[in-house]
GROMACS .gro file of C-alpha atoms in nm:
model
  208
    1MET     CA    1   0.642   2.254  -0.622
    2ILE     CA    2   0.691   1.913  -0.465
    3ASN     CA    3   0.425   1.681  -0.602
    4VAL     CA    4   0.350   1.369  -0.398
    5ILE     CA    5   0.168   1.136  -0.636
    6GLY     CA    6   0.006   0.809  -0.537
    7LEU     CA    7   0.085   0.539  -0.792
    8GLY     CA    8  -0.229   0.354  -0.696
    9VAL     CA    9  -0.271  -0.018  -0.664
   10GLY     CA   10  -0.010  -0.090  -0.932
   11ASN     CA   11  -0.157  -0.131  -1.280
   12LEU     CA   12  -0.137   0.198  -1.472
   13ASP     CA   13  -0.505   0.165  -1.562
   14TYR     CA   14  -0.567   0.282  -1.204
   15PHE     CA   15  -0.316   0.568  -1.207
   16SER     CA   16  -0.500   0.900  -1.190
   17GLU     CA   17  -0.520   1.138  -1.486
   18ALA     CA   18  -0.422   1.421  -1.248
   19GLY     CA   19  -0.103   1.232  -1.166
   20LYS     CA   20  -0.026   1.172  -1.534
   21LYS     CA   21  -0.066   1.543  -1.613
   22LEU     CA   22   0.177   1.642  -1.338
   23LEU     CA   23   0.435   1.396  -1.467
   24LYS     CA   24   0.434   1.576  -1.803
   25THR     CA   25   0.542   1.905  -1.640
   26SER     CA   26   0.785   1.753  -1.388
   27GLU     CA   27   1.157   1.812  -1.423
   28ILE     CA   28   1.258   1.553  -1.162
   29ILE     CA   29   1.092   1.224  -1.067
   30ILE     CA   30   1.170   1.045  -0.739
   31GLY     CA   31   1.067   0.694  -0.643
   32GLY     CA   32   1.167   0.336  -0.582
   33LYS     CA   33   1.319   0.139  -0.869
   34ARG     CA   34   1.010  -0.074  -0.926
   35GLN     CA   35   0.777   0.224  -0.908
   36LEU     CA   36   0.973   0.423  -1.165
   37GLU     CA   37   0.989   0.120  -1.392
   38ASP     CA   38   0.610   0.089  -1.366
   39ILE     CA   39   0.557   0.444  -1.492
   40GLU     CA   40   0.847   0.455  -1.741
   41ILE     CA   41   0.606   0.471  -2.033
   42LEU     CA   42   0.456   0.794  -1.893
   43LEU     CA   43   0.782   0.983  -1.846
   44ASN     CA   44   0.940   1.238  -2.078
   45SER     CA   45   1.279   1.131  -2.208
   46ASN     CA   46   1.451   1.438  -2.058
   47ILE     CA   47   1.316   1.397  -1.703
   48GLU     CA   48   1.577   1.351  -1.432
   49LYS     CA   49   1.531   1.036  -1.220
   50TYR     CA   50   1.629   0.994  -0.857
   51TYR     CA   51   1.600   0.645  -0.711
   52LEU     CA   52   1.489   0.654  -0.352
   53SER     CA   53   1.726   0.512  -0.090
   54LYS     CA   54   1.802   0.705   0.230
   55LEU     CA   55   1.544   0.968   0.321
   56ASP     CA   56   1.801   1.220   0.441
   57ASP     CA   57   1.986   1.191   0.108
   58MET     CA   58   1.658   1.253  -0.074
   59LYS     CA   59   1.593   1.562   0.139
   60MET     CA   60   1.934   1.706   0.049
   61TYR     CA   61   1.871   1.631  -0.318
   62ILE     CA   62   1.535   1.811  -0.313
   63ASP     CA   63   1.689   2.105  -0.126
   64LYS     CA   64   1.942   2.144  -0.407
   65ASN     CA   65   1.664   2.135  -0.666
   66ILE     CA   66   1.394   2.321  -0.477
   67ASN     CA   67   1.335   2.560  -0.769
   68LYS     CA   68   1.244   2.273  -1.001
   69GLU     CA   69   0.919   2.084  -1.042
   70VAL     CA   70   0.975   1.766  -0.840
   71SER     CA   71   0.737   1.470  -0.836
   72ILE     CA   72   0.763   1.191  -0.581
   73ILE     CA   73   0.590   0.863  -0.660
   74VAL     CA   74   0.456   0.670  -0.361
   75SER     CA   75   0.268   0.342  -0.349
   76GLY     CA   76  -0.110   0.342  -0.326
   77ASP     CA   77  -0.277   0.597  -0.103
   78THR     CA   78  -0.065   0.901  -0.017
   79GLY     CA   79  -0.243   0.928   0.318
   80TYR     CA   80  -0.163   0.588   0.470
   81TYR     CA   81   0.190   0.517   0.601
   82SER     CA   82   0.322   0.724   0.316
   83LEU     CA   83   0.638   0.920   0.240
   84LEU     CA   84   0.413   1.226   0.263
   85SER     CA   85   0.467   1.235   0.641
   86PHE     CA   86   0.842   1.279   0.593
   87ILE     CA   87   0.795   1.543   0.322
   88LYS     CA   88   0.561   1.746   0.546
   89LYS     CA   89   0.811   1.741   0.831
   90ASN     CA   90   1.092   1.871   0.613
   91PHE     CA   91   0.931   2.111   0.367
   92SER     CA   92   0.674   2.389   0.384
   93GLU     CA   93   0.318   2.278   0.309
   94ASN     CA   94   0.295   2.571   0.068
   95LEU     CA   95   0.536   2.384  -0.157
   96ILE     CA   96   0.355   2.050  -0.141
   97ARG     CA   97   0.082   1.928  -0.375
   98VAL     CA   98  -0.074   1.586  -0.315
   99ILE     CA   99  -0.248   1.361  -0.568
  100PRO     CA  100  -0.374   1.046  -0.391
  101GLY     CA  101  -0.396   0.709  -0.559
  102ILE     CA  102  -0.630   0.414  -0.519
  103SER     CA  103  -0.528   0.202  -0.221
  104SER     CA  104  -0.505  -0.175  -0.230
  105PHE     CA  105  -0.788  -0.177   0.027
  106GLN     CA  106  -1.019   0.012  -0.207
  107TYR     CA  107  -0.929  -0.206  -0.502
  108LEU     CA  108  -0.979  -0.535  -0.315
  109PHE     CA  109  -1.314  -0.434  -0.171
  110GLY     CA  110  -1.423  -0.320  -0.516
  111LYS     CA  111  -1.342  -0.671  -0.640
  112LEU     CA  112  -1.540  -0.813  -0.348
  113CYS     CA  113  -1.831  -0.577  -0.427
  114ASP     CA  114  -1.832  -0.473  -0.062
  115THR     CA  115  -1.772  -0.170   0.161
  116TRP     CA  116  -1.505  -0.140   0.427
  117GLU     CA  117  -1.609   0.144   0.659
  118ASP     CA  118  -1.684  -0.096   0.946
  119TYR     CA  119  -1.343  -0.264   0.937
  120SER     CA  120  -1.034  -0.171   1.137
  121LEU     CA  121  -0.742  -0.076   0.914
  122CYS     CA  122  -0.388  -0.185   1.007
  123SER     CA  123  -0.041  -0.228   0.864
  124LEU     CA  124   0.207  -0.492   0.976
  125HIS     CA  125   0.489  -0.370   0.752
  126GLY     CA  126   0.782  -0.357   0.990
  127ARG     CA  127   0.564  -0.330   1.302
  128ASP     CA  128   0.391  -0.555   1.553
  129LEU     CA  129   0.030  -0.509   1.659
  130ASP     CA  130  -0.212  -0.691   1.887
  131ILE     CA  131  -0.436  -0.819   1.609
  132ILE     CA  132  -0.647  -1.020   1.854
  133GLU     CA  133  -0.741  -0.710   2.052
  134ILE     CA  134  -0.799  -0.505   1.738
  135LEU     CA  135  -1.026  -0.778   1.597
  136LYS     CA  136  -1.228  -0.797   1.920
  137ASN     CA  137  -1.292  -0.421   1.908
  138SER     CA  138  -1.386  -0.409   1.541
  139LYS     CA  139  -1.739  -0.429   1.407
  140LYS     CA  140  -1.687  -0.641   1.097
  141GLY     CA  141  -1.320  -0.735   1.105
  142VAL     CA  142  -0.969  -0.619   1.023
  143ILE     CA  143  -0.795  -0.524   0.698
  144LEU     CA  144  -0.420  -0.579   0.705
  145LEU     CA  145  -0.117  -0.497   0.497
  146THR     CA  146   0.111  -0.790   0.575
  147ASP     CA  147   0.480  -0.869   0.532
  148LYS     CA  148   0.696  -1.185   0.524
  149LYS     CA  149   0.719  -1.198   0.902
  150ASN     CA  150   0.345  -1.156   0.947
  151ASN     CA  151   0.196  -1.339   0.651
  152PRO     CA  152  -0.166  -1.466   0.627
  153TYR     CA  153  -0.076  -1.818   0.741
  154ILE     CA  154   0.108  -1.703   1.053
  155ILE     CA  155  -0.169  -1.459   1.141
  156GLY     CA  156  -0.433  -1.727   1.086
  157LYS     CA  157  -0.250  -1.970   1.315
  158LYS     CA  158  -0.234  -1.704   1.584
  159LEU     CA  159  -0.610  -1.651   1.559
  160LEU     CA  160  -0.671  -2.025   1.602
  161GLU     CA  161  -0.434  -2.042   1.900
  162ASN     CA  162  -0.646  -1.772   2.063
  163LYS     CA  163  -0.964  -1.971   1.990
  164ILE     CA  164  -1.103  -1.713   1.750
  165GLU     CA  165  -1.393  -1.867   1.556
  166ASN     CA  166  -1.641  -1.785   1.278
  167ILE     CA  167  -1.384  -1.605   1.064
  168GLU     CA  168  -1.348  -1.584   0.688
  169ILE     CA  169  -1.003  -1.501   0.552
  170ILE     CA  170  -0.962  -1.311   0.226
  171VAL     CA  171  -0.618  -1.260   0.072
  172GLY     CA  172  -0.553  -1.043  -0.233
  173GLU     CA  173  -0.214  -1.094  -0.399
  174ASN     CA  174  -0.052  -0.886  -0.677
  175LEU     CA  175  -0.370  -0.685  -0.703
  176SER     CA  176  -0.444  -0.527  -1.043
  177TYR     CA  177  -0.161  -0.718  -1.217
  178ASP     CA  178  -0.195  -1.005  -1.465
  179ASP     CA  179  -0.106  -1.258  -1.194
  180GLU     CA  180  -0.362  -1.121  -0.947
  181LYS     CA  181  -0.500  -1.382  -0.709
  182ILE     CA  182  -0.782  -1.349  -0.455
  183SER     CA  183  -0.831  -1.636  -0.210
  184ARG     CA  184  -1.130  -1.679   0.022
  185PHE     CA  185  -1.149  -1.949   0.287
  186PHE     CA  186  -1.260  -2.012   0.643
  187LEU     CA  187  -1.006  -1.985   0.923
  188SER     CA  188  -1.051  -2.357   1.000
  189ASP     CA  189  -0.889  -2.432   0.661
  190ILE     CA  190  -0.575  -2.226   0.726
  191GLU     CA  191  -0.343  -2.531   0.706
  192LYS     CA  192  -0.420  -2.555   0.334
  193TYR     CA  193  -0.259  -2.211   0.293
  194ASN     CA  194   0.081  -2.276   0.447
  195ARG     CA  195   0.276  -2.129   0.154
  196GLU     CA  196   0.468  -1.829   0.030
  197PHE     CA  197   0.248  -1.525  -0.028
  198SER     CA  198   0.317  -1.248  -0.278
  199ILE     CA  199   0.260  -0.880  -0.192
  200ASN     CA  200  -0.083  -0.894  -0.039
  201VAL     CA  201  -0.374  -0.750   0.153
  202MET     CA  202  -0.544  -0.968   0.412
  203VAL     CA  203  -0.899  -0.935   0.539
  204ILE     CA  204  -1.008  -1.101   0.862
  205LYS     CA  205  -1.386  -1.100   0.831
  206LYS     CA  206  -1.623  -1.179   1.114
  207CYS     CA  207  -1.898  -1.416   1.003
  208ILE     CA  208  -2.185  -1.259   1.196
   0.00000   0.00000   0.00000
């Protein structure tokens, strides 16, 4: 089997028991360096590790070991911009088993004691989107995965330039870790947040 296991938001307290059980029977573990370091304590000493780099190289590696129990660790939710899409394109679904993890969206809104079904969900990792148009068409606002190019300050400035008003900004950084930080402020105060942001989730909330 090829197990695709969602690591969750980061802290192992939020890693699923189902995922932990599969790790115990896995012969090979695949993932990014940081991800495998995060779960090192859960791994058997004899498990073979493959650090993810080029996807085509990973495919060839799995092909060579297709008769072994392979587990692939992915960040957060397996169903949102995940490596699962690539695995499904290249291997039979009969060989794939998926264990989803808690997404950063779920974790942040849990911290906020709020629901997120009326928000539009977007990712700006390596892609450009018309956030203004998406925000206009959303009921409550937009939840974003951001990157260095599109960080909360730059996005906030763009909203102001387009005369967007009555907006609260929420930014969750390093969620679930010891240095977790959640900031809440009105869009009009964006200049106070012209700084470097750690790995984060941004919420653009309409103040209705």
